PDB file of C-alpha atoms in Angstrom:
ATOM      1  CA  MET A 281      14.169 -11.988  45.406  1.00 47.00           C
ATOM      2  CA  ASN A 282      16.835 -12.384  43.015  1.00 52.00           C
ATOM      3  CA  GLU A 283      14.738 -15.302  41.724  1.00 56.00           C
ATOM      4  CA  THR A 284      12.037 -13.804  40.392  1.00 53.00           C
ATOM      5  CA  ASN A 285      14.941 -10.649  39.099  1.00 52.00           C
ATOM      6  CA  ASP A 286      16.525 -13.800  37.377  1.00 49.00           C
ATOM      7  CA  ILE A 287      12.807 -15.391  36.332  1.00 51.00           C
ATOM      8  CA  LEU A 288      12.136 -11.810  34.498  1.00 51.00           C
ATOM      9  CA  ASN A 289      15.501 -11.556  32.617  1.00 56.00           C
ATOM     10  CA  ASN A 290      14.646 -15.031  31.494  1.00 58.00           C
ATOM     11  CA  ASP A 291      11.562 -13.601  29.632  1.00 59.00           C
ATOM     12  CA  GLU A 292      13.023 -10.211  28.297  1.00 61.00           C
ATOM     13  CA  VAL A 293      15.702 -12.513  26.352  1.00 58.00           C
ATOM     14  CA  ILE A 294      13.236 -14.868  25.064  1.00 61.00           C
ATOM     15  CA  GLU A 295      10.948 -12.215  23.967  1.00 63.00           C
ATOM     16  CA  THR A 296      13.939 -10.331  22.406  1.00 62.00           C
ATOM     17  CA  THR A 297      15.040 -13.756  20.470  1.00 59.00           C
ATOM     18  CA  VAL A 298      11.749 -14.306  19.476  1.00 61.00           C
ATOM     19  CA  GLU A 299      11.413 -10.752  18.003  1.00 65.00           C
ATOM     20  CA  ALA A 300      15.205 -11.052  16.584  1.00 63.00           C
ATOM     21  CA  VAL A 301      14.131 -14.765  14.830  1.00 60.00           C
ATOM     22  CA  THR A 302      10.719 -13.291  13.587  1.00 62.00           C
ATOM     23  CA  LYS A 303      12.515  -9.954  12.220  1.00 65.00           C
ATOM     24  CA  THR A 304      15.666 -12.919  10.743  1.00 64.00           C
ATOM     25  CA  ASP A 305      12.663 -15.076   9.035  1.00 68.00           C
ATOM     26  CA  CYS A 306      10.620 -11.852   7.678  1.00 72.00           C
ATOM     27  CA  ASN A 307      13.967 -10.682   5.821  1.00 79.00           C
ATOM     28  CA  LYS A 308      14.331 -14.495   4.493  1.00 84.00           C
ATOM     29  CA  THR A 309      10.864 -14.907   2.804  1.00 84.00           C
ATOM     30  CA  PHE A 310      11.277 -10.697   1.635  1.00 87.00           C
ATOM     31  CA  LYS A 311      14.555 -11.964  -0.108  1.00 89.00           C
ATOM     32  CA  THR A 312      13.128 -15.123  -1.752  1.00 91.00           C
ATOM     33  CA  ALA A 313      10.279 -13.744  -2.912  1.00 91.00           C
ATOM     34  CA  ALA A 314      12.809 -10.415  -4.766  1.00 93.00           C
ATOM     35  CA  THR A 315      14.477 -13.261  -5.513  1.00 95.00           C
ATOM     36  CA  ALA A 316      12.098 -14.739  -7.477  1.00 95.00           C
ATOM     37  CA  GLY A 317      10.253 -12.037  -8.939  1.00 94.00           C
ATOM     38  CA  LEU A 318      14.230 -10.831 -10.373  1.00 95.00           C
ATOM     39  CA  VAL A 319      13.934 -14.467 -12.138  1.00 95.00           C
ATOM     40  CA  ILE A 320      10.697 -14.554 -13.473  1.00 95.00           C
ATOM     41  CA  PHE A 321      11.206 -10.572 -14.633  1.00 95.00           C
ATOM     42  CA  GLY A 322      14.981 -12.192 -15.857  1.00 94.00           C
ATOM     43  CA  GLY A 323      13.233 -15.214 -18.000  1.00 94.00           C
ATOM     44  CA  ILE A 324      10.318 -13.080 -19.773  1.00 95.00           C
ATOM     45  CA  VAL A 325      13.721 -10.385 -20.751  1.00 94.00           C
ATOM     46  CA  ILE A 326      15.656 -12.523 -22.232  1.00 94.00           C
ATOM     47  CA  TYR A 327      12.480 -14.833 -24.027  1.00 94.00           C
ATOM     48  CA  LYS A 328      11.714 -11.239 -25.574  1.00 94.00           C
ATOM     49  CA  PHE A 329      15.063 -10.131 -26.447  1.00 94.00           C
ATOM     50  CA  ILE A 330      17.554 -13.320 -27.010  1.00 94.00           C
ATOM     51  CA  ALA A 331      15.276 -16.294 -27.540  1.00 94.00           C
ATOM     52  CA  LYS A 332      11.991 -15.323 -29.478  1.00 94.00           C
ATOM     53  CA  PRO A 333      14.193 -13.445 -32.655  1.00 94.00           C
ATOM     54  CA  ALA A 334      16.519 -15.984 -32.353  1.00 94.00           C
ATOM     55  CA  ILE A 335      14.029 -18.964 -33.197  1.00 95.00           C
ATOM     56  CA  ALA A 336      12.350 -16.618 -35.606  1.00 95.00           C
ATOM     57  CA  LYS A 337      16.079 -15.982 -37.055  1.00 94.00           C
ATOM     58  CA  PHE A 338      15.923 -20.099 -37.332  1.00 94.00           C
ATOM     59  CA  LYS A 339      13.124 -20.404 -38.693  1.00 93.00           C
ATOM     60  CA  ASN A 340      13.337 -17.766 -41.089  1.00 93.00           C
ATOM     61  CA  ARG A 341      16.801 -19.372 -42.294  1.00 92.00           C
ATOM     62  CA  LYS A 342      15.448 -22.987 -42.313  1.00 90.00           C
ATOM     63  CA  LYS A 343      11.747 -21.270 -44.748  1.00 90.00           C
ATOM     64  CA  LYS A 344      14.435 -19.264 -46.751  1.00 89.00           C
ATOM     65  CA  SER A 345      16.524 -22.796 -47.714  1.00 85.00           C
ATOM     66  CA  ALA A 346      13.601 -24.558 -48.706  1.00 82.00           C
ATOM     67  CA  GLU A 347      12.200 -22.296 -50.989  1.00 83.00           C
ATOM     68  CA  GLU A 348      16.194 -22.052 -52.669  1.00 81.00           C
ATOM     69  CA  ALA A 349      15.965 -25.929 -52.459  1.00 76.00           C
ATOM     70  CA  GLU A 350      12.644 -25.434 -54.495  1.00 76.00           C
ATOM     71  CA  VAL A 351      13.692 -23.506 -57.082  1.00 73.00           C
ATOM     72  CA  ALA A 352      16.663 -25.967 -57.461  1.00 70.00           C
ATOM     73  CA  MET A 353      14.496 -28.302 -58.132  1.00 70.00           C
ATOM     74  CA  VAL A 354      12.314 -26.654 -60.664  1.00 67.00           C
ATOM     75  CA  ASP A 355      15.469 -25.418 -62.614  1.00 63.00           C
ATOM     76  CA  ASP A 356      16.893 -29.127 -62.635  1.00 63.00           C
ATOM     77  CA  GLU A 357      13.352 -30.208 -64.408  1.00 64.00           C
ATOM     78  CA  ILE A 358      14.130 -27.014 -66.671  1.00 63.00           C
ATOM     79  CA  VAL A 359      17.310 -28.469 -67.629  1.00 59.00           C
ATOM     80  CA  ASP A 360      15.842 -31.774 -67.827  1.00 60.00           C
ATOM     81  CA  GLU A 361      13.142 -30.719 -69.945  1.00 60.00           C
ATOM     82  CA  THR A 362      15.516 -28.341 -72.610  1.00 61.00           C
ATOM     83  CA  GLU A 363      18.148 -31.588 -72.774  1.00 60.00           C
ATOM     84  CA  GLU A 364      15.145 -34.211 -73.128  1.00 60.00           C
ATOM     85  CA  ASP A 365      14.037 -31.727 -76.338  1.00 59.00           C
ATOM     86  CA  ASP A 366      17.966 -31.155 -77.775  1.00 60.00           C
ATOM     87  CA  LYS A 367      17.938 -35.666 -77.878  1.00 62.00           C
ATOM     88  CA  GLU A 368      14.823 -35.263 -79.826  1.00 61.00           C
ATOM     89  CA  GLU A 369      15.899 -32.749 -82.443  1.00 62.00           C
ATOM     90  CA  SER A 370      19.417 -34.272 -82.605  1.00 64.00           C
ATOM     91  CA  GLU A 371      17.246 -37.523 -82.931  1.00 62.00           C
ATOM     92  CA  LYS A 372      14.776 -36.036 -85.719  1.00 58.00           C
TER      93      LYS A 372
END
């Protein structure tokens, strides 16, 4: 009779252990899913509020410097043309 009680007690211990492992496994899965969700959400926020404005600022700065370089080239051409006109007038 004593062995029967021991066997029953072992079954109870095994069931309790299985329940604990299952609960731990569910918690671990939930934590992993929550972490993945937070990482995705954080990535979206970083892109929307940090990366996107920085990229736009960089593109705007690059475009502005290209326009300034173009204006400087046009100004140089105008200066060159006036210098050539001055030389022609002085030769006459």
